[in-house]
PDB file of C-alpha atoms in Angstrom:
ATOM      1  CA  UNK A   1      16.902 -17.479  -5.094  1.00  0.00           C
ATOM      2  CA  UNK A   2      16.152 -15.190  -2.088  1.00  0.00           C
ATOM      3  CA  UNK A   3      13.564 -16.116   0.641  1.00  0.00           C
ATOM      4  CA  UNK A   4      11.154 -13.878   2.216  1.00  0.00           C
ATOM      5  CA  UNK A   5       9.140 -15.239   5.248  1.00  0.00           C
ATOM      6  CA  UNK A   6       6.009 -13.893   6.925  1.00  0.00           C
ATOM      7  CA  UNK A   7       4.740 -14.701  10.412  1.00  0.00           C
ATOM      8  CA  UNK A   8       2.026 -15.664  11.262  1.00  0.00           C
ATOM      9  CA  UNK A   9       0.563 -17.253   8.087  1.00  0.00           C
ATOM     10  CA  UNK A  10      -2.946 -17.266   9.713  1.00  0.00           C
ATOM     11  CA  UNK A  11      -4.340 -14.913  12.512  1.00  0.00           C
ATOM     12  CA  UNK A  12      -7.808 -14.547  13.852  1.00  0.00           C
ATOM     13  CA  UNK A  13      -8.492 -11.830  16.283  1.00  0.00           C
ATOM     14  CA  UNK A  14     -11.306  -9.986  17.979  1.00  0.00           C
ATOM     15  CA  UNK A  15     -12.551  -6.708  16.792  1.00  0.00           C
ATOM     16  CA  UNK A  16     -10.670  -3.795  18.609  1.00  0.00           C
ATOM     17  CA  UNK A  17      -7.399  -5.765  19.014  1.00  0.00           C
ATOM     18  CA  UNK A  18      -4.147  -5.121  17.406  1.00  0.00           C
ATOM     19  CA  UNK A  19      -2.190  -7.608  15.172  1.00  0.00           C
ATOM     20  CA  UNK A  20       1.387  -7.627  14.258  1.00  0.00           C
ATOM     21  CA  UNK A  21       2.588  -9.172  10.966  1.00  0.00           C
ATOM     22  CA  UNK A  22       6.322  -9.820  10.459  1.00  0.00           C
ATOM     23  CA  UNK A  23       8.037  -9.867   7.217  1.00  0.00           C
ATOM     24  CA  UNK A  24      11.658 -11.199   7.122  1.00  0.00           C
ATOM     25  CA  UNK A  25      14.369 -11.506   4.382  1.00  0.00           C
ATOM     26  CA  UNK A  26      16.065 -14.633   5.385  1.00  0.00           C
ATOM     27  CA  UNK A  27      19.279 -14.682   3.215  1.00  0.00           C
ATOM     28  CA  UNK A  28      19.721 -11.111   2.045  1.00  0.00           C
ATOM     29  CA  UNK A  29      19.572  -7.616   3.285  1.00  0.00           C
ATOM     30  CA  UNK A  30      16.552  -5.546   2.216  1.00  0.00           C
ATOM     31  CA  UNK A  31      16.801  -1.893   2.609  1.00  0.00           C
ATOM     32  CA  UNK A  32      13.200  -1.522   1.212  1.00  0.00           C
ATOM     33  CA  UNK A  33      10.143  -3.806   1.675  1.00  0.00           C
ATOM     34  CA  UNK A  34       6.642  -3.413   0.430  1.00  0.00           C
ATOM     35  CA  UNK A  35       3.353  -4.213   1.960  1.00  0.00           C
ATOM     36  CA  UNK A  36       0.293  -5.261  -0.200  1.00  0.00           C
ATOM     37  CA  UNK A  37      -3.270  -6.145   0.575  1.00  0.00           C
ATOM     38  CA  UNK A  38      -5.304  -8.566  -1.452  1.00  0.00           C
ATOM     39  CA  UNK A  39      -9.046  -9.109  -1.155  1.00  0.00           C
ATOM     40  CA  UNK A  40     -10.488 -12.384  -2.513  1.00  0.00           C
ATOM     41  CA  UNK A  41     -10.415 -12.678  -6.233  1.00  0.00           C
ATOM     42  CA  UNK A  42      -8.700  -9.431  -6.554  1.00  0.00           C
ATOM     43  CA  UNK A  43      -5.332  -7.973  -7.434  1.00  0.00           C
ATOM     44  CA  UNK A  44      -2.610  -6.808  -5.135  1.00  0.00           C
ATOM     45  CA  UNK A  45      -2.768  -3.228  -3.848  1.00  0.00           C
ATOM     46  CA  UNK A  46       0.296  -1.622  -2.583  1.00  0.00           C
ATOM     47  CA  UNK A  47      -0.314  -0.251   0.926  1.00  0.00           C
ATOM     48  CA  UNK A  48       3.061   1.274   1.835  1.00  0.00           C
ATOM     49  CA  UNK A  49       6.788   1.309   1.157  1.00  0.00           C
ATOM     50  CA  UNK A  50       8.916   0.392   4.259  1.00  0.00           C
ATOM     51  CA  UNK A  51      12.411   1.880   4.358  1.00  0.00           C
ATOM     52  CA  UNK A  52      15.008   0.701   6.849  1.00  0.00           C
ATOM     53  CA  UNK A  53      15.711   3.379   9.438  1.00  0.00           C
ATOM     54  CA  UNK A  54      13.072   5.737   8.255  1.00  0.00           C
ATOM     55  CA  UNK A  55       9.355   6.398   8.154  1.00  0.00           C
ATOM     56  CA  UNK A  56       7.236   4.350   5.786  1.00  0.00           C
ATOM     57  CA  UNK A  57       5.644   5.911   2.667  1.00  0.00           C
ATOM     58  CA  UNK A  58       2.008   5.219   2.430  1.00  0.00           C
ATOM     59  CA  UNK A  59      -0.164   5.064  -0.545  1.00  0.00           C
ATOM     60  CA  UNK A  60      -3.015   7.336  -1.072  1.00  0.00           C
ATOM     61  CA  UNK A  61      -6.151   6.352   0.965  1.00  0.00           C
ATOM     62  CA  UNK A  62      -4.079   4.185   3.322  1.00  0.00           C
ATOM     63  CA  UNK A  63      -4.434   5.179   7.008  1.00  0.00           C
ATOM     64  CA  UNK A  64      -0.989   5.454   8.488  1.00  0.00           C
ATOM     65  CA  UNK A  65      -2.344   5.420  12.019  1.00  0.00           C
ATOM     66  CA  UNK A  66      -4.253   2.314  11.296  1.00  0.00           C
ATOM     67  CA  UNK A  67      -1.530   0.340   9.631  1.00  0.00           C
ATOM     68  CA  UNK A  68       1.645   1.006  11.509  1.00  0.00           C
ATOM     69  CA  UNK A  69       4.871  -0.174   9.644  1.00  0.00           C
ATOM     70  CA  UNK A  70       8.258  -0.377  11.349  1.00  0.00           C
ATOM     71  CA  UNK A  71      11.534  -1.358   9.523  1.00  0.00           C
ATOM     72  CA  UNK A  72      13.994  -1.535  12.317  1.00  0.00           C
ATOM     73  CA  UNK A  73      16.596  -3.716  10.612  1.00  0.00           C
ATOM     74  CA  UNK A  74      17.823  -4.852   7.181  1.00  0.00           C
ATOM     75  CA  UNK A  75      15.921  -8.042   7.419  1.00  0.00           C
ATOM     76  CA  UNK A  76      12.688  -7.190   9.311  1.00  0.00           C
ATOM     77  CA  UNK A  77       9.720  -5.138   8.671  1.00  0.00           C
ATOM     78  CA  UNK A  78       6.540  -5.199  10.668  1.00  0.00           C
ATOM     79  CA  UNK A  79       2.926  -4.272   9.884  1.00  0.00           C
ATOM     80  CA  UNK A  80       0.678  -3.724  12.806  1.00  0.00           C
ATOM     81  CA  UNK A  81      -3.047  -3.467  12.164  1.00  0.00           C
ATOM     82  CA  UNK A  82      -4.312  -1.296  15.104  1.00  0.00           C
ATOM     83  CA  UNK A  83      -7.889  -1.611  16.484  1.00  0.00           C
ATOM     84  CA  UNK A  84      -8.722  -4.161  13.859  1.00  0.00           C
ATOM     85  CA  UNK A  85     -12.315  -4.384  12.579  1.00  0.00           C
ATOM     86  CA  UNK A  86     -13.937  -6.837  10.285  1.00  0.00           C
ATOM     87  CA  UNK A  87     -13.288  -4.769   7.240  1.00  0.00           C
ATOM     88  CA  UNK A  88      -9.651  -5.171   7.834  1.00  0.00           C
ATOM     89  CA  UNK A  89      -9.955  -8.849   7.117  1.00  0.00           C
ATOM     90  CA  UNK A  90      -7.818  -9.580   4.203  1.00  0.00           C
ATOM     91  CA  UNK A  91      -4.648 -11.257   2.762  1.00  0.00           C
ATOM     92  CA  UNK A  92      -1.569  -9.223   3.561  1.00  0.00           C
ATOM     93  CA  UNK A  93       1.629  -9.878   1.491  1.00  0.00           C
ATOM     94  CA  UNK A  94       5.090  -8.358   1.785  1.00  0.00           C
ATOM     95  CA  UNK A  95       7.906  -8.173  -0.783  1.00  0.00           C
ATOM     96  CA  UNK A  96      11.583  -7.194  -0.554  1.00  0.00           C
ATOM     97  CA  UNK A  97      14.432  -6.781  -2.879  1.00  0.00           C
ATOM     98  CA  UNK A  98      18.175  -6.259  -2.559  1.00  0.00           C
ATOM     99  CA  UNK A  99      19.502  -2.832  -2.507  1.00  0.00           C
ATOM    100  CA  UNK A 100      20.212  -1.608  -6.045  1.00  0.00           C
ATOM    101  CA  UNK A 101      18.161  -4.420  -7.579  1.00  0.00           C
ATOM    102  CA  UNK A 102      14.755  -3.388  -6.400  1.00  0.00           C
ATOM    103  CA  UNK A 103      13.433  -2.452  -9.767  1.00  0.00           C
ATOM    104  CA  UNK A 104      14.326  -5.575 -11.468  1.00  0.00           C
ATOM    105  CA  UNK A 105      13.503  -8.187  -8.817  1.00  0.00           C
ATOM    106  CA  UNK A 106      11.371  -8.419  -5.645  1.00  0.00           C
ATOM    107  CA  UNK A 107      10.790 -11.613  -3.563  1.00  0.00           C
ATOM    108  CA  UNK A 108       7.347 -12.167  -2.058  1.00  0.00           C
ATOM    109  CA  UNK A 109       6.552 -13.601   1.189  1.00  0.00           C
ATOM    110  CA  UNK A 110       3.927 -16.324   1.482  1.00  0.00           C
ATOM    111  CA  UNK A 111       1.311 -13.855   2.813  1.00  0.00           C
ATOM    112  CA  UNK A 112      -0.824 -13.714   6.051  1.00  0.00           C
ATOM    113  CA  UNK A 113      -4.439 -14.253   6.189  1.00  0.00           C
ATOM    114  CA  UNK A 114      -6.136 -11.976   8.768  1.00  0.00           C
ATOM    115  CA  UNK A 115      -9.641 -12.684   9.990  1.00  0.00           C
ATOM    116  CA  UNK A 116     -11.196 -10.063  12.369  1.00  0.00           C
ATOM    117  CA  UNK A 117     -14.251 -11.302  14.161  1.00  0.00           C
TER     118      UNK A 117
ATOM    119  CA  UNK B   1       0.453   7.289 -12.872  1.00  0.00           C
ATOM    120  CA  UNK B   2       1.272   4.061 -14.499  1.00  0.00           C
ATOM    121  CA  UNK B   3      -1.640   1.629 -15.230  1.00  0.00           C
ATOM    122  CA  UNK B   4      -1.719  -1.964 -16.120  1.00  0.00           C
ATOM    123  CA  UNK B   5      -4.707  -3.576 -17.909  1.00  0.00           C
ATOM    124  CA  UNK B   6      -5.494  -7.304 -18.242  1.00  0.00           C
ATOM    125  CA  UNK B   7      -8.750  -7.501 -20.276  1.00  0.00           C
ATOM    126  CA  UNK B   8      -9.228 -11.322 -19.876  1.00  0.00           C
ATOM    127  CA  UNK B   9     -10.644 -12.141 -16.402  1.00  0.00           C
ATOM    128  CA  UNK B  10     -10.606 -15.914 -17.106  1.00  0.00           C
ATOM    129  CA  UNK B  11      -9.240 -18.300 -19.674  1.00  0.00           C
ATOM    130  CA  UNK B  12      -9.355 -21.973 -20.371  1.00  0.00           C
ATOM    131  CA  UNK B  13      -6.925 -24.173 -22.096  1.00  0.00           C
ATOM    132  CA  UNK B  14      -6.542 -27.851 -22.711  1.00  0.00           C
ATOM    133  CA  UNK B  15      -3.499 -29.691 -21.407  1.00  0.00           C
ATOM    134  CA  UNK B  16      -0.578 -29.552 -24.015  1.00  0.00           C
ATOM    135  CA  UNK B  17      -2.177 -26.696 -25.917  1.00  0.00           C
ATOM    136  CA  UNK B  18      -0.954 -23.069 -26.174  1.00  0.00           C
ATOM    137  CA  UNK B  19      -2.574 -20.113 -24.529  1.00  0.00           C
ATOM    138  CA  UNK B  20      -1.849 -16.331 -24.610  1.00  0.00           C
ATOM    139  CA  UNK B  21      -2.670 -13.881 -21.901  1.00  0.00           C
ATOM    140  CA  UNK B  22      -2.953 -10.259 -22.768  1.00  0.00           C
ATOM    141  CA  UNK B  23      -1.564  -7.292 -20.943  1.00  0.00           C
ATOM    142  CA  UNK B  24      -1.305  -3.574 -21.891  1.00  0.00           C
ATOM    143  CA  UNK B  25       0.229  -0.752 -19.807  1.00  0.00           C
ATOM    144  CA  UNK B  26       0.589   2.935 -19.784  1.00  0.00           C
ATOM    145  CA  UNK B  27       3.627   4.881 -18.632  1.00  0.00           C
ATOM    146  CA  UNK B  28       5.754   7.908 -19.725  1.00  0.00           C
ATOM    147  CA  UNK B  29       8.894   6.442 -18.258  1.00  0.00           C
ATOM    148  CA  UNK B  30      11.541   5.048 -20.459  1.00  0.00           C
ATOM    149  CA  UNK B  31      13.367   2.726 -17.872  1.00  0.00           C
ATOM    150  CA  UNK B  32      11.016   0.154 -16.610  1.00  0.00           C
ATOM    151  CA  UNK B  33      10.494  -3.544 -16.129  1.00  0.00           C
ATOM    152  CA  UNK B  34       7.426  -5.814 -16.901  1.00  0.00           C
ATOM    153  CA  UNK B  35       6.715  -8.960 -15.140  1.00  0.00           C
ATOM    154  CA  UNK B  36       4.267 -11.860 -15.259  1.00  0.00           C
ATOM    155  CA  UNK B  37       3.495 -13.421 -11.787  1.00  0.00           C
ATOM    156  CA  UNK B  38       1.619 -16.629 -11.185  1.00  0.00           C
ATOM    157  CA  UNK B  39      -0.517 -16.990  -7.930  1.00  0.00           C
ATOM    158  CA  UNK B  40      -1.668 -20.524  -7.390  1.00  0.00           C
ATOM    159  CA  UNK B  41      -4.294 -21.542  -4.795  1.00  0.00           C
ATOM    160  CA  UNK B  42      -1.550 -21.311  -2.015  1.00  0.00           C
ATOM    161  CA  UNK B  43      -1.488 -17.540  -2.972  1.00  0.00           C
ATOM    162  CA  UNK B  44       2.284 -17.517  -2.925  1.00  0.00           C
ATOM    163  CA  UNK B  45       3.387 -15.041  -5.722  1.00  0.00           C
ATOM    164  CA  UNK B  46       5.804 -16.735  -8.148  1.00  0.00           C
ATOM    165  CA  UNK B  47       7.734 -14.807 -10.808  1.00  0.00           C
ATOM    166  CA  UNK B  48       7.173 -16.394 -14.123  1.00  0.00           C
ATOM    167  CA  UNK B  49       9.102 -14.072 -16.498  1.00  0.00           C
ATOM    168  CA  UNK B  50      10.573 -10.585 -16.507  1.00  0.00           C
ATOM    169  CA  UNK B  51      11.237  -8.151 -19.427  1.00  0.00           C
ATOM    170  CA  UNK B  52      13.473  -5.120 -19.372  1.00  0.00           C
ATOM    171  CA  UNK B  53      12.092  -2.285 -21.411  1.00  0.00           C
ATOM    172  CA  UNK B  54      15.370  -1.434 -23.191  1.00  0.00           C
ATOM    173  CA  UNK B  55      15.816  -4.958 -24.413  1.00  0.00           C
ATOM    174  CA  UNK B  56      14.176  -5.661 -27.746  1.00  0.00           C
ATOM    175  CA  UNK B  57      14.541  -9.341 -27.561  1.00  0.00           C
ATOM    176  CA  UNK B  58      11.491 -11.135 -25.997  1.00  0.00           C
ATOM    177  CA  UNK B  59      12.150 -12.972 -22.791  1.00  0.00           C
ATOM    178  CA  UNK B  60      11.670 -16.569 -22.588  1.00  0.00           C
ATOM    179  CA  UNK B  61      11.665 -19.129 -19.686  1.00  0.00           C
ATOM    180  CA  UNK B  62      11.220 -22.726 -20.733  1.00  0.00           C
ATOM    181  CA  UNK B  63       7.476 -22.969 -21.863  1.00  0.00           C
ATOM    182  CA  UNK B  64       6.759 -19.366 -21.064  1.00  0.00           C
ATOM    183  CA  UNK B  65       7.557 -16.492 -23.478  1.00  0.00           C
ATOM    184  CA  UNK B  66       6.358 -12.915 -23.964  1.00  0.00           C
ATOM    185  CA  UNK B  67       5.525 -10.786 -26.851  1.00  0.00           C
ATOM    186  CA  UNK B  68       6.822  -7.292 -25.858  1.00  0.00           C
ATOM    187  CA  UNK B  69       5.567  -4.667 -28.162  1.00  0.00           C
ATOM    188  CA  UNK B  70       6.987  -1.406 -26.630  1.00  0.00           C
ATOM    189  CA  UNK B  71       5.475   1.041 -29.065  1.00  0.00           C
ATOM    190  CA  UNK B  72       2.035  -0.427 -28.449  1.00  0.00           C
ATOM    191  CA  UNK B  73       2.676  -0.774 -24.778  1.00  0.00           C
ATOM    192  CA  UNK B  74       1.675  -4.473 -24.951  1.00  0.00           C
ATOM    193  CA  UNK B  75       3.121  -7.442 -22.994  1.00  0.00           C
ATOM    194  CA  UNK B  76       1.448 -10.719 -23.608  1.00  0.00           C
ATOM    195  CA  UNK B  77       2.403 -14.012 -22.124  1.00  0.00           C
ATOM    196  CA  UNK B  78       2.380 -17.168 -24.092  1.00  0.00           C
ATOM    197  CA  UNK B  79       2.362 -20.605 -22.351  1.00  0.00           C
ATOM    198  CA  UNK B  80       3.121 -23.530 -24.479  1.00  0.00           C
ATOM    199  CA  UNK B  81       2.400 -27.170 -23.796  1.00  0.00           C
ATOM    200  CA  UNK B  82       0.060 -26.137 -20.939  1.00  0.00           C
ATOM    201  CA  UNK B  83       0.283 -28.399 -17.753  1.00  0.00           C
ATOM    202  CA  UNK B  84      -2.276 -28.857 -15.045  1.00  0.00           C
ATOM    203  CA  UNK B  85       0.096 -27.159 -12.715  1.00  0.00           C
ATOM    204  CA  UNK B  86      -0.239 -23.969 -14.751  1.00  0.00           C
ATOM    205  CA  UNK B  87      -3.768 -23.532 -13.241  1.00  0.00           C
ATOM    206  CA  UNK B  88      -3.392 -20.322 -11.427  1.00  0.00           C
ATOM    207  CA  UNK B  89      -4.228 -16.540 -11.316  1.00  0.00           C
ATOM    208  CA  UNK B  90      -1.720 -14.713 -13.560  1.00  0.00           C
ATOM    209  CA  UNK B  91      -0.858 -11.086 -12.953  1.00  0.00           C
ATOM    210  CA  UNK B  92       0.984  -8.691 -15.268  1.00  0.00           C
ATOM    211  CA  UNK B  93       2.967  -6.066 -13.420  1.00  0.00           C
ATOM    212  CA  UNK B  94       5.031  -2.990 -14.024  1.00  0.00           C
ATOM    213  CA  UNK B  95       7.726  -1.274 -12.096  1.00  0.00           C
ATOM    214  CA  UNK B  96       9.444   1.989 -12.912  1.00  0.00           C
ATOM    215  CA  UNK B  97      12.056   4.148 -11.348  1.00  0.00           C
ATOM    216  CA  UNK B  98      10.139   4.270  -8.070  1.00  0.00           C
ATOM    217  CA  UNK B  99      10.452   0.468  -7.895  1.00  0.00           C
ATOM    218  CA  UNK B 100       6.899   0.179  -6.962  1.00  0.00           C
ATOM    219  CA  UNK B 101       5.040  -2.808  -8.546  1.00  0.00           C
ATOM    220  CA  UNK B 102       1.689  -1.942 -10.094  1.00  0.00           C
ATOM    221  CA  UNK B 103      -0.359  -5.045 -10.953  1.00  0.00           C
ATOM    222  CA  UNK B 104      -3.230  -5.655 -13.425  1.00  0.00           C
ATOM    223  CA  UNK B 105      -6.405  -7.129 -12.428  1.00  0.00           C
ATOM    224  CA  UNK B 106      -5.272 -10.661 -13.193  1.00  0.00           C
ATOM    225  CA  UNK B 107      -6.458 -13.558 -15.367  1.00  0.00           C
ATOM    226  CA  UNK B 108      -7.658 -16.727 -14.005  1.00  0.00           C
ATOM    227  CA  UNK B 109      -6.257 -19.581 -16.051  1.00  0.00           C
ATOM    228  CA  UNK B 110      -7.718 -23.079 -15.895  1.00  0.00           C
ATOM    229  CA  UNK B 111      -5.948 -25.842 -17.519  1.00  0.00           C
ATOM    230  CA  UNK B 112      -8.238 -28.855 -18.353  1.00  0.00           C
ATOM    231  CA  UNK B 113      -7.690 -32.495 -19.307  1.00  0.00           C
TER     232      UNK B 113
END
């Protein structure tokens, strides 16, 4: 099966700083990646769709200036939480799929736990 | 907009027994996929089973099978011979032509001795 990695797996930062999370497809090319946010004991909420070489598409209610997404290559998408605050503390998960197979199969990264102090 | 509903927040089953998790969805699309994902304490999302809407035959994967009722927009997951390792959060999910996954609220399954 396809493998998606995320880095870092855990990050603690001070309020006001920015944090970058990387999502990589290790053995396939992903023209599209998705970013989700999950609060404790809750479901996954889609934040944005990341398309290689173009601007990300954000879901309603997600601040695009707060959550910067860059998809510069077919294997890497990054999510930057700018000026992080305690309410941004959450579990962030990415997923990716092969071009033309996105609807039928998406592969998930292991997630990144963000704690903002 | 598509919605996915899981009405059972928590369920418990004894080891070796069978349990069924419920899921209903709402959509106006004709081409879509339905999924069951498992999220153990590690929080890694694991695909359990997938169903293509245009296929009438219910999908099966070893001890896992689904009951797909397209007209009723129902998609339940049956786990047979439950094992301790099946303890996890289970999410029902939908994806349509936009390829975006919509998740239900999840069912926490506890397998007991």
